[in-house]
Short mmCIF file of N, CA and C in Angstrom, two decimals:
data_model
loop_
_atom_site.label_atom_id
_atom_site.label_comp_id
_atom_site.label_asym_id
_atom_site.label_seq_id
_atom_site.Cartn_x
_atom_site.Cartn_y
_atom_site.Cartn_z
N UNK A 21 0.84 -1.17 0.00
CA UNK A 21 0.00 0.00 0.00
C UNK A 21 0.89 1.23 0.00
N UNK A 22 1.39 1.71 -0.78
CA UNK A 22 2.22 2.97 -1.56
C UNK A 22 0.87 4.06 -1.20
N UNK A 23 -0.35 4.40 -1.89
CA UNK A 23 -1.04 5.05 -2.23
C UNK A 23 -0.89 6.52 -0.61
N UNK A 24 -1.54 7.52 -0.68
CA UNK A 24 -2.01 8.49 -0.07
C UNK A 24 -3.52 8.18 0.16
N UNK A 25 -3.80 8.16 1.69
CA UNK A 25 -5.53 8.65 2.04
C UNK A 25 -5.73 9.28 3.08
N UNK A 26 -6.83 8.79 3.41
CA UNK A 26 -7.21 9.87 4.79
C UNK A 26 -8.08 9.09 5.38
N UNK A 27 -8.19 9.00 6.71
CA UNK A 27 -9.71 8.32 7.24
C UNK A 27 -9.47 8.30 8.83
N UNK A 28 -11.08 8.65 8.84
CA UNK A 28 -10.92 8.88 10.37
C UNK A 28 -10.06 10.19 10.89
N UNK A 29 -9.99 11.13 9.84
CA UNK A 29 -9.36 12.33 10.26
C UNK A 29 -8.08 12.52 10.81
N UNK A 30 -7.45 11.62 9.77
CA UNK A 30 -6.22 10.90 9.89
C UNK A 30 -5.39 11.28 8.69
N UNK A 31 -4.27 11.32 8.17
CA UNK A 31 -3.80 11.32 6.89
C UNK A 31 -2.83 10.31 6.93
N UNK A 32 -2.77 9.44 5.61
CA UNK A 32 -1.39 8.57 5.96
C UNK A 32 -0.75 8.50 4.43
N UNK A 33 0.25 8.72 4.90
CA UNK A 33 1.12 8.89 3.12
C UNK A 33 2.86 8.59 3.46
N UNK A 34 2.96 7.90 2.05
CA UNK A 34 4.13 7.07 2.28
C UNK A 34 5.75 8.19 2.80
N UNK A 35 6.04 7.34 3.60
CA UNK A 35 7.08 8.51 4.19
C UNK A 35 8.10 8.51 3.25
N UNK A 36 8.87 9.93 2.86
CA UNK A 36 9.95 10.00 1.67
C UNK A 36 11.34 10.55 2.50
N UNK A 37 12.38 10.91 1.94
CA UNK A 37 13.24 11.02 2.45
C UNK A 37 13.70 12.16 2.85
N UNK A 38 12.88 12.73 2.75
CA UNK A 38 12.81 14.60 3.17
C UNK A 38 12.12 14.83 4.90
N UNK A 39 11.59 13.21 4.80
CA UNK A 39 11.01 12.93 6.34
C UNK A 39 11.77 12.15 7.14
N UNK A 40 13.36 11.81 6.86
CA UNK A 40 13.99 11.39 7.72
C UNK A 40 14.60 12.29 8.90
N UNK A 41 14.72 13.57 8.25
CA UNK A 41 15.57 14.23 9.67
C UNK A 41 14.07 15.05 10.53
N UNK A 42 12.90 15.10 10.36
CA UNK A 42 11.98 14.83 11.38
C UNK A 42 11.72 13.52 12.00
N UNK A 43 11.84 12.59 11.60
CA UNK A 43 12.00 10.97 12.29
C UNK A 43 13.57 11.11 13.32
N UNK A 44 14.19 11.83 12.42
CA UNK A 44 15.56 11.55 13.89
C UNK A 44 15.09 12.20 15.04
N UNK A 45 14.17 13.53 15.13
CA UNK A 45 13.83 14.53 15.83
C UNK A 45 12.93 13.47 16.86
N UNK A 46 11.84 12.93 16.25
CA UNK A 46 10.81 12.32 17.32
C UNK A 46 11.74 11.13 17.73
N UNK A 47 12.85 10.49 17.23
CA UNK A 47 12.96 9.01 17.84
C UNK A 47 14.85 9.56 19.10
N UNK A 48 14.71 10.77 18.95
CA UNK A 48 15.87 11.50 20.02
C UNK A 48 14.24 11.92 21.51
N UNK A 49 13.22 11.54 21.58
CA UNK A 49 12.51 11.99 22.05
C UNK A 49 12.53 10.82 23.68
N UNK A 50 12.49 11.26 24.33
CA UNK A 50 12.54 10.10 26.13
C UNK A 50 11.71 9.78 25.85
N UNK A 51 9.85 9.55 25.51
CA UNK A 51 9.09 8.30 24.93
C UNK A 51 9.44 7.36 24.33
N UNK A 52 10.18 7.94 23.17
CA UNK A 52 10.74 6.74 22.04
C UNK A 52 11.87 6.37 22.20
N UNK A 53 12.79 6.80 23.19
CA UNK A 53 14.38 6.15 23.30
C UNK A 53 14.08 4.82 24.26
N UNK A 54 12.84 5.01 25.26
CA UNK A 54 12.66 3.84 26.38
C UNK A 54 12.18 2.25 25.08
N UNK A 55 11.90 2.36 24.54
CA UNK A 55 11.12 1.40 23.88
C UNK A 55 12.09 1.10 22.40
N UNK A 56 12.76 2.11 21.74
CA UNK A 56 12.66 1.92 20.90
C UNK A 56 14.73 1.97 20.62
N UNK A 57 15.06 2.45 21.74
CA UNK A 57 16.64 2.42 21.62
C UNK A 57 17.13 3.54 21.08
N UNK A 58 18.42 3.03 20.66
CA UNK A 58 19.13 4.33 20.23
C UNK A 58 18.67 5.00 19.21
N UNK A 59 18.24 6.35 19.08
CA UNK A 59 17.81 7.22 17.52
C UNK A 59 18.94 6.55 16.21
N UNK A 60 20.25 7.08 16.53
CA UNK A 60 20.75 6.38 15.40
C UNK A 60 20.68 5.28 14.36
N UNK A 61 20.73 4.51 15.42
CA UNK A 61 19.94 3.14 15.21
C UNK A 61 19.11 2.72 14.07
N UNK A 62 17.82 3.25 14.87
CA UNK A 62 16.72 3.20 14.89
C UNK A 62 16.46 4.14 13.05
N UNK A 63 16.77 5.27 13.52
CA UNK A 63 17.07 6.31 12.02
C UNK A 63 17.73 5.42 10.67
N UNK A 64 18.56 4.52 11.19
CA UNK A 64 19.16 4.09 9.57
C UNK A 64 17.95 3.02 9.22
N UNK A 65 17.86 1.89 10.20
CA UNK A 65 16.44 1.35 10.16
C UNK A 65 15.32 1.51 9.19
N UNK A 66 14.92 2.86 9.55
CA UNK A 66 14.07 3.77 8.92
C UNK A 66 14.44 4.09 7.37
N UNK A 67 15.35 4.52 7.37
CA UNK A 67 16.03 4.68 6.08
C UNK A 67 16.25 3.68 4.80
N UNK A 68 16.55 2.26 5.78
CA UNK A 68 16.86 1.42 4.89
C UNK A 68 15.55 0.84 4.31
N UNK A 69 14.54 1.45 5.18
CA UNK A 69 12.93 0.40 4.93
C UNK A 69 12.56 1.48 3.60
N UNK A 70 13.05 2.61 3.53
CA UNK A 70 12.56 3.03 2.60
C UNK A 70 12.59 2.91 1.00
N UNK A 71 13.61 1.79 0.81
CA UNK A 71 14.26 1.17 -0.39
C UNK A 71 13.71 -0.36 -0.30
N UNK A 72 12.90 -0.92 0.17
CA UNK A 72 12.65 -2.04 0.60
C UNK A 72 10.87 -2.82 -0.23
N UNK A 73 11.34 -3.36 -0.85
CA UNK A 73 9.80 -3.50 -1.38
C UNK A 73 8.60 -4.58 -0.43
N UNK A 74 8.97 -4.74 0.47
CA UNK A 74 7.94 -5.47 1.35
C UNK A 74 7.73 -4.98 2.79
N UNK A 75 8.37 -3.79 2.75
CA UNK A 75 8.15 -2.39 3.90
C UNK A 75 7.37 -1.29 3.36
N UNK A 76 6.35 -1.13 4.01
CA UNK A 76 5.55 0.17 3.70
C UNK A 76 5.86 1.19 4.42
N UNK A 77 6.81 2.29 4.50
CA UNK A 77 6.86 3.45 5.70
C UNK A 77 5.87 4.54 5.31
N UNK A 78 5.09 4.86 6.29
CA UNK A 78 3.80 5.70 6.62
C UNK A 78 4.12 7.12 7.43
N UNK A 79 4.01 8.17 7.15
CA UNK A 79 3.91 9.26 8.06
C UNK A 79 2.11 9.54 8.07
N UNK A 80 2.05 9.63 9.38
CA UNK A 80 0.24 9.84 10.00
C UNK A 80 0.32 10.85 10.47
N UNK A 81 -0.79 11.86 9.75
CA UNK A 81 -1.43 13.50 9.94
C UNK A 81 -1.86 13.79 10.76
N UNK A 82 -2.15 14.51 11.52
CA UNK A 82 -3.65 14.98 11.91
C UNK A 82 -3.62 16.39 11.80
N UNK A 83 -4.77 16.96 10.97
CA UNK A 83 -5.09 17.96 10.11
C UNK A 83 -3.69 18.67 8.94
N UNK A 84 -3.27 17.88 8.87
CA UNK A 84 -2.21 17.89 7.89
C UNK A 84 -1.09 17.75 8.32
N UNK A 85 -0.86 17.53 9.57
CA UNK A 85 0.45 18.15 10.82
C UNK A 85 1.01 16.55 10.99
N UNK A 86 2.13 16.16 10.31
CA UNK A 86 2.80 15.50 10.64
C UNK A 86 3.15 14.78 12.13
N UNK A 87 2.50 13.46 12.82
CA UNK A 87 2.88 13.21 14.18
C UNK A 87 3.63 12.08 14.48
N UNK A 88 2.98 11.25 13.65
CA UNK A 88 3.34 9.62 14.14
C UNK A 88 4.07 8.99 12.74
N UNK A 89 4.36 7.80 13.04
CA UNK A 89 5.25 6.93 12.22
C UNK A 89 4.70 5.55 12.12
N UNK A 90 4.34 4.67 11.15
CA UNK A 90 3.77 3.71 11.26
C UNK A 90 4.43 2.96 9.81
N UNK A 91 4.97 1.74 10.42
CA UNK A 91 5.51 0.86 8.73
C UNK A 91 4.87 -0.73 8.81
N UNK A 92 4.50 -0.64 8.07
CA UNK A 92 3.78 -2.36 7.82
C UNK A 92 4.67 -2.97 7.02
N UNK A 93 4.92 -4.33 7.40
CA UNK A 93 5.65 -5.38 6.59
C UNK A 93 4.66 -6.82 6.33
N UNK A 94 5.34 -7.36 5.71
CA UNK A 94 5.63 -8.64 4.91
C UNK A 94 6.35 -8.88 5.99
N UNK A 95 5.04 -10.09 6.49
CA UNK A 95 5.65 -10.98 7.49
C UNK A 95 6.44 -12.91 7.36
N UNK A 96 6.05 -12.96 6.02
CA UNK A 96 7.08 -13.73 5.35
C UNK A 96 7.51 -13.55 4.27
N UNK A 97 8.69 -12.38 4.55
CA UNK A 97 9.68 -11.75 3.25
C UNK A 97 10.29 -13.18 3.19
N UNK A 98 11.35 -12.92 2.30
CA UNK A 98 12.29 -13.54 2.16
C UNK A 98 13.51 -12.88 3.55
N UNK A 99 13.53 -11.62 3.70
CA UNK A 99 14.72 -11.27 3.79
C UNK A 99 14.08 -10.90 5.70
N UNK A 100 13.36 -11.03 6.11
CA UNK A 100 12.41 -11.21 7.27
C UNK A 100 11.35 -12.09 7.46
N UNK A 101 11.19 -12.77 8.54
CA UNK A 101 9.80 -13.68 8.81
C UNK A 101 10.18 -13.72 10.25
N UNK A 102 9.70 -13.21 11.09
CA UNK A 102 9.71 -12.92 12.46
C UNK A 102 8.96 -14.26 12.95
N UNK A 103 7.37 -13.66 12.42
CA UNK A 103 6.50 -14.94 13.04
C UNK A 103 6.25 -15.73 11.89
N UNK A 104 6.40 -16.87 11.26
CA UNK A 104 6.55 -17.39 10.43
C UNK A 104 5.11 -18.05 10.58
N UNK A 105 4.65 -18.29 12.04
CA UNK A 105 3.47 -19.22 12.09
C UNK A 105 1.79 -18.71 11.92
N UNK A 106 2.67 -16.85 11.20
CA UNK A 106 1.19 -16.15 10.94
C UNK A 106 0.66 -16.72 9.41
N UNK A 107 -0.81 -16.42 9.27
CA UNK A 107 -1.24 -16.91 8.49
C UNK A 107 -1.03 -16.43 6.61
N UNK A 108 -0.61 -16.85 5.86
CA UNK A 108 -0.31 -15.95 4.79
C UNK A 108 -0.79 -14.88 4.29
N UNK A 109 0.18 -13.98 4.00
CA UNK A 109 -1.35 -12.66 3.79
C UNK A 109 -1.21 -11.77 4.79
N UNK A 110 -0.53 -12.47 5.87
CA UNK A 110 -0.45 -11.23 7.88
C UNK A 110 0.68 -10.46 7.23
N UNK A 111 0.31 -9.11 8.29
CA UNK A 111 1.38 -7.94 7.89
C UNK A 111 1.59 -7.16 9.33
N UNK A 112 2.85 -7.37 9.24
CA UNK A 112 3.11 -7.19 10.66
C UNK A 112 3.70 -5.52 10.83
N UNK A 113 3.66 -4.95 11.86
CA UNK A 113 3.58 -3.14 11.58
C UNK A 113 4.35 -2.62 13.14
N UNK A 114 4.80 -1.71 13.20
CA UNK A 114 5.45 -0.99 14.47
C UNK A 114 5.22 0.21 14.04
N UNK A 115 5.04 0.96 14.85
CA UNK A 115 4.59 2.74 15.17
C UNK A 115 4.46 3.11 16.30
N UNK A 116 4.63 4.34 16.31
CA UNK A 116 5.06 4.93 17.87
C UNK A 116 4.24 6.74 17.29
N UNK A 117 4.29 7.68 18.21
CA UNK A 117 3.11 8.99 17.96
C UNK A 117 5.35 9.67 18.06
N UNK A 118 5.46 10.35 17.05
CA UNK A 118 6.81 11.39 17.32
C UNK A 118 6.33 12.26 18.39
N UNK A 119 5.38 13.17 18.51
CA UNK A 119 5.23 14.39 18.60
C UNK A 119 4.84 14.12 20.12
N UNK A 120 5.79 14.83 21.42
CA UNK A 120 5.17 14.49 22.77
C UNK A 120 3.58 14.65 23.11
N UNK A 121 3.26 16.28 22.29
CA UNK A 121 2.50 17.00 23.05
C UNK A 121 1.07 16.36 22.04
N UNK A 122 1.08 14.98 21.36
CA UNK A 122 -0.13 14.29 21.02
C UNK A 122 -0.06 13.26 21.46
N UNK A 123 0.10 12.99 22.67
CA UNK A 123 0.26 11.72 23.51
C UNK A 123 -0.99 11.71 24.40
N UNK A 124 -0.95 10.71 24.85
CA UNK A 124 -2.49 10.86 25.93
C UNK A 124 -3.73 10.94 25.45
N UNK A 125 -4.18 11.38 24.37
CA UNK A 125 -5.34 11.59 23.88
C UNK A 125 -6.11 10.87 23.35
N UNK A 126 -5.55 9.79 22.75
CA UNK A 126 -6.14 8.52 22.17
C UNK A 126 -5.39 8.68 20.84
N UNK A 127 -5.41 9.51 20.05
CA UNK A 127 -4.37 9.45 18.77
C UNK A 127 -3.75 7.90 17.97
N UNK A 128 -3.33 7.57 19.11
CA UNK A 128 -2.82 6.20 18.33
C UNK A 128 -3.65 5.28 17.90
N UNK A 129 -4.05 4.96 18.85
CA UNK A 129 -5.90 4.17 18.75
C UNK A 129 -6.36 4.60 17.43
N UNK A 130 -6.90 5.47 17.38
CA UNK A 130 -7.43 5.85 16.83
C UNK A 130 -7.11 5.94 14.92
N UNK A 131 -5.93 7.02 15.17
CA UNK A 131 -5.29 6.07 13.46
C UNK A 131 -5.01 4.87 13.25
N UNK A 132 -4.51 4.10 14.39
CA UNK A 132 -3.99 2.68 13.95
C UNK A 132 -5.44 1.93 13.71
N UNK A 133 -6.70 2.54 13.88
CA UNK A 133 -8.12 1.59 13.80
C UNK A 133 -8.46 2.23 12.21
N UNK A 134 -8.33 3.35 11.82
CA UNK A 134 -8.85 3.86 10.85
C UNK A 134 -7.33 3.16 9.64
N UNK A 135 -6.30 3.14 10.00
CA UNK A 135 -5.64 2.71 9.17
C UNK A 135 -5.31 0.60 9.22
N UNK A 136 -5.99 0.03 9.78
CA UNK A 136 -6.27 -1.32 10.01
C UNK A 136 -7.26 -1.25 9.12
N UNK A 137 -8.39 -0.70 8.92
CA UNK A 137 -9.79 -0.89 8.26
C UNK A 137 -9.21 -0.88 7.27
N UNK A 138 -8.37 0.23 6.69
CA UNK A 138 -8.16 0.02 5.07
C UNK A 138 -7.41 -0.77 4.76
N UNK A 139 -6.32 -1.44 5.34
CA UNK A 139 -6.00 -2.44 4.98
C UNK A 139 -6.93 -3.77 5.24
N UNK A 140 -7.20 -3.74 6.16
CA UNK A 140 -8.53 -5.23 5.79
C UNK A 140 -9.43 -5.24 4.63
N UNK A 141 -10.06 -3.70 4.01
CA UNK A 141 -10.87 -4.01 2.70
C UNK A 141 -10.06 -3.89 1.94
N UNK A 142 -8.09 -3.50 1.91
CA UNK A 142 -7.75 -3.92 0.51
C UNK A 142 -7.14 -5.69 0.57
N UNK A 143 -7.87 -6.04 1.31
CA UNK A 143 -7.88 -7.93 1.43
C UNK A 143 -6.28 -8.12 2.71
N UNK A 144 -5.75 -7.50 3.62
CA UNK A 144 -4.98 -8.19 4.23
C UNK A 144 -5.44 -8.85 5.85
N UNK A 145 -5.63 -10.23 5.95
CA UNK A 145 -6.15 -11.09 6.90
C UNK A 145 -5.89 -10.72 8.30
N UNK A 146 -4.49 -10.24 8.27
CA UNK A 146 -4.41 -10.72 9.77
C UNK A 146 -2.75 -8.96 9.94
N UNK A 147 -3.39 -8.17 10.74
CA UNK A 147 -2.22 -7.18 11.32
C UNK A 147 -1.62 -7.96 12.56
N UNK A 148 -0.54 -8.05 12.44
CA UNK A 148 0.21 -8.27 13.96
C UNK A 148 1.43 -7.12 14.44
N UNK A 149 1.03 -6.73 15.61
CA UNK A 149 1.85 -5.85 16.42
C UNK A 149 2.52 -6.41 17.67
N UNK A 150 3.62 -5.62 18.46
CA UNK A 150 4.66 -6.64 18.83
C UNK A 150 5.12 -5.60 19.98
N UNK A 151 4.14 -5.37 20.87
CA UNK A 151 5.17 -4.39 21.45
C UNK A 151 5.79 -5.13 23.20
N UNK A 152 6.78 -4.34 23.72
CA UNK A 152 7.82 -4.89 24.83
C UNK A 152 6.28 -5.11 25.57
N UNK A 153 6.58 -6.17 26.28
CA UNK A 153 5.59 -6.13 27.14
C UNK A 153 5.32 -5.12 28.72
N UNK A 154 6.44 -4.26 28.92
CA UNK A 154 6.38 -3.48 29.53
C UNK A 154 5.75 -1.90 29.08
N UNK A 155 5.74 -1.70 27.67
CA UNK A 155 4.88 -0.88 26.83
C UNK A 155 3.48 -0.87 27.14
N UNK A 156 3.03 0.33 28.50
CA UNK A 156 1.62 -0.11 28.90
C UNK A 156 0.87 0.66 28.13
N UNK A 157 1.53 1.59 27.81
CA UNK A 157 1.03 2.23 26.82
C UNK A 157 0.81 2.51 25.21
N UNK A 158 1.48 1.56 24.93
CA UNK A 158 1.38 1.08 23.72
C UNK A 158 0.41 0.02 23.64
N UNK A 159 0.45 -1.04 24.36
CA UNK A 159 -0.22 -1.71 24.46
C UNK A 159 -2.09 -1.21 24.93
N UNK A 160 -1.94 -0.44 25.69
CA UNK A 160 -3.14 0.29 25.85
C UNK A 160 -3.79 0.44 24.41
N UNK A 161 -3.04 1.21 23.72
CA UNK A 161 -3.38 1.92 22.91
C UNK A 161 -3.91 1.07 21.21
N UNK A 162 -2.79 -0.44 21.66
CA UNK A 162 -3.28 -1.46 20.41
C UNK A 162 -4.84 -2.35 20.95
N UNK A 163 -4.88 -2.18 22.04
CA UNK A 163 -5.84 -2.84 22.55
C UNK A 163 -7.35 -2.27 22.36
N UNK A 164 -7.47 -1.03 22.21
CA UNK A 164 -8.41 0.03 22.05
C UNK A 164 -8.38 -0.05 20.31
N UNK A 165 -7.43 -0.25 19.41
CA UNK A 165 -7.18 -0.37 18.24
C UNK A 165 -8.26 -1.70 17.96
N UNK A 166 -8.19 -2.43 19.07
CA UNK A 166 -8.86 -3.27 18.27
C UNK A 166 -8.10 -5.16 18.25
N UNK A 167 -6.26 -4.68 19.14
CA UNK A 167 -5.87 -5.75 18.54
C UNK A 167 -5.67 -6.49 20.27
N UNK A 168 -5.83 -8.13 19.68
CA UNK A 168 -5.97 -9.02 21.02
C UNK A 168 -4.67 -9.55 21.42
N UNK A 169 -4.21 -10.02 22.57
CA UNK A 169 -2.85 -10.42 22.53
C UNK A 169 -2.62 -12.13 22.31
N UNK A 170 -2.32 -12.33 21.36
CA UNK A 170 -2.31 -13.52 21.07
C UNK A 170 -1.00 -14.83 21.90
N UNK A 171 -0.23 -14.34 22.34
CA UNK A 171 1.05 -14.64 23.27
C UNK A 171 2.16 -13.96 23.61
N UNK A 172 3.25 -14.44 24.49
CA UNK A 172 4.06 -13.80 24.84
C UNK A 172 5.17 -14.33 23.93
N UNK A 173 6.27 -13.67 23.10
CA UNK A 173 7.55 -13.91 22.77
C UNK A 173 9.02 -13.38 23.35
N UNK A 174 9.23 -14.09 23.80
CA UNK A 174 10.41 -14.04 24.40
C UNK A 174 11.79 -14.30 23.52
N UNK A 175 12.90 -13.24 23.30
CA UNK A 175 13.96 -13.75 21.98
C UNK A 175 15.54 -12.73 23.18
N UNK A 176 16.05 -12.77 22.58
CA UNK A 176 17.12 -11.65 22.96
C UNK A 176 17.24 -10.42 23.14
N UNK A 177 16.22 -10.12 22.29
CA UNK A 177 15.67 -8.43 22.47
C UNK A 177 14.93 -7.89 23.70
N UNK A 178 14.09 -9.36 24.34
CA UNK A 178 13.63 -8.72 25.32
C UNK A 178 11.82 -9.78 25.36
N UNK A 179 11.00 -9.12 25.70
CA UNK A 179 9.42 -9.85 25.93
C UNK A 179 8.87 -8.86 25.63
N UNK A 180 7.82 -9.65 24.54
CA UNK A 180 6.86 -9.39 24.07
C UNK A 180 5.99 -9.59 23.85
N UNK A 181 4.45 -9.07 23.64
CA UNK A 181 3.40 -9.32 23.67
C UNK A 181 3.15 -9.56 22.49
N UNK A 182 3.19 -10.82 21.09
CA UNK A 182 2.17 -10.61 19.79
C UNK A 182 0.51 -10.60 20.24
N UNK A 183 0.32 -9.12 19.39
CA UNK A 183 -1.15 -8.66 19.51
C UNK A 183 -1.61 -8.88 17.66
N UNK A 184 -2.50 -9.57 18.25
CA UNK A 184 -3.16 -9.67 16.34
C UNK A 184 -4.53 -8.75 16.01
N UNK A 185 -4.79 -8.32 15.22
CA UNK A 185 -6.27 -8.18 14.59
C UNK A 185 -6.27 -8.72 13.07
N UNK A 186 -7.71 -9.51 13.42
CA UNK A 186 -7.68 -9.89 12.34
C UNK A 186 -9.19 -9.22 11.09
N UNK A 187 -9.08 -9.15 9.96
CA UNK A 187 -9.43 -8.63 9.29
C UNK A 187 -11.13 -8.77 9.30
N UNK A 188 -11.39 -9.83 9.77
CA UNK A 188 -13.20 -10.27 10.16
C UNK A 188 -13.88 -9.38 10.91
N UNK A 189 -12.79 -8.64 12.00
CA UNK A 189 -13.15 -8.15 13.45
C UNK A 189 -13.61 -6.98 12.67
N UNK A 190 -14.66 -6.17 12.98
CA UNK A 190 -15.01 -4.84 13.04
C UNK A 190 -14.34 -3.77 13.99
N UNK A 191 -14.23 -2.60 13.97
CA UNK A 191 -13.61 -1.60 14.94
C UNK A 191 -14.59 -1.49 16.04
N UNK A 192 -13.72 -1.41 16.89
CA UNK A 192 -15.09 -1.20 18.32
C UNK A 192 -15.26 0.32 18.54
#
């Protein structure tokens, strides 16, 4: 999903490279360093997904104002398959809100439900999200989205919660 839309008073359009040095800005931010590690890091990450044909990188609006970051993958690339035991067709996604002062409000919820819907009517089965299981707020926030926690994964990185929604479910 390349395309530009809007929904739910949301905007989501594919992030370009003129939006990397605002991505260094929100991921140098104490929300996103606890969860998400070093900016540097994290920034080439970003960068490299943008050359990547089974990474979608997303910048999410609200009223045109650039806030959040959201990338959906191909959860059995070739060159990635995390959870291998999702069902074909699952697309697995990480996002975090950049901007401090749109935190708290529901925001995330809220695009991540309006941007789940459109991918379920352009046919994808199953979203899975992955956050630390100490992420109460992230997790808050996928849970209100809509998505259930399907188990705990435990790897080197740390514990995690896989949260699924699947494409049947309606938004609550």
């Amino acid at each position: 999903m390349n395309a530009t839309f809007a929904r739910g008073g949301y905007g989501f359009r594919r992030m370009e490279r003129a939006d990397l040095a605002m991505a260094r800005v929100w991921l140098g931010e104490p929300h996103l360093r606890e969860f998400w590690g070093e900016p540097d890091e994290q920034y080439e990450i970003m960068a490299e997904g943008l050359d990547l044909d089974w990474v979608d990188p997303v910048i999410v609006t609200h009223d045109g104002t650039p806030f959040a970051y959201l990338q959906c993958y191909d959860l059995h690339s070739k060159d990635y398959a995390p959870y291998p035991e999702q069902p074909p067709g699952a697309r697995g996604m990480d996002t975090f809100v950049g901007v401090p002062a749109m935190l708290g409000a529901g925001h995330a919820a809220r695009y991540l439900r309006s941007y789940c819907d459109q991918r379920f009517e352009a046919g994808t089965p199953r979203l899975v999200i992955d956050p630390n299981e100490a992420n109460i707020r992230a997790i808050r926030a996928y849970t209100a989205a809509g998505f259930t926690v399907e188990r705990l994964h435990v790897d080197e990185e740390g514990r995690f919660l896989i949260m699924t929604r699947d494409g049947a479910r309606t938004s609550p």
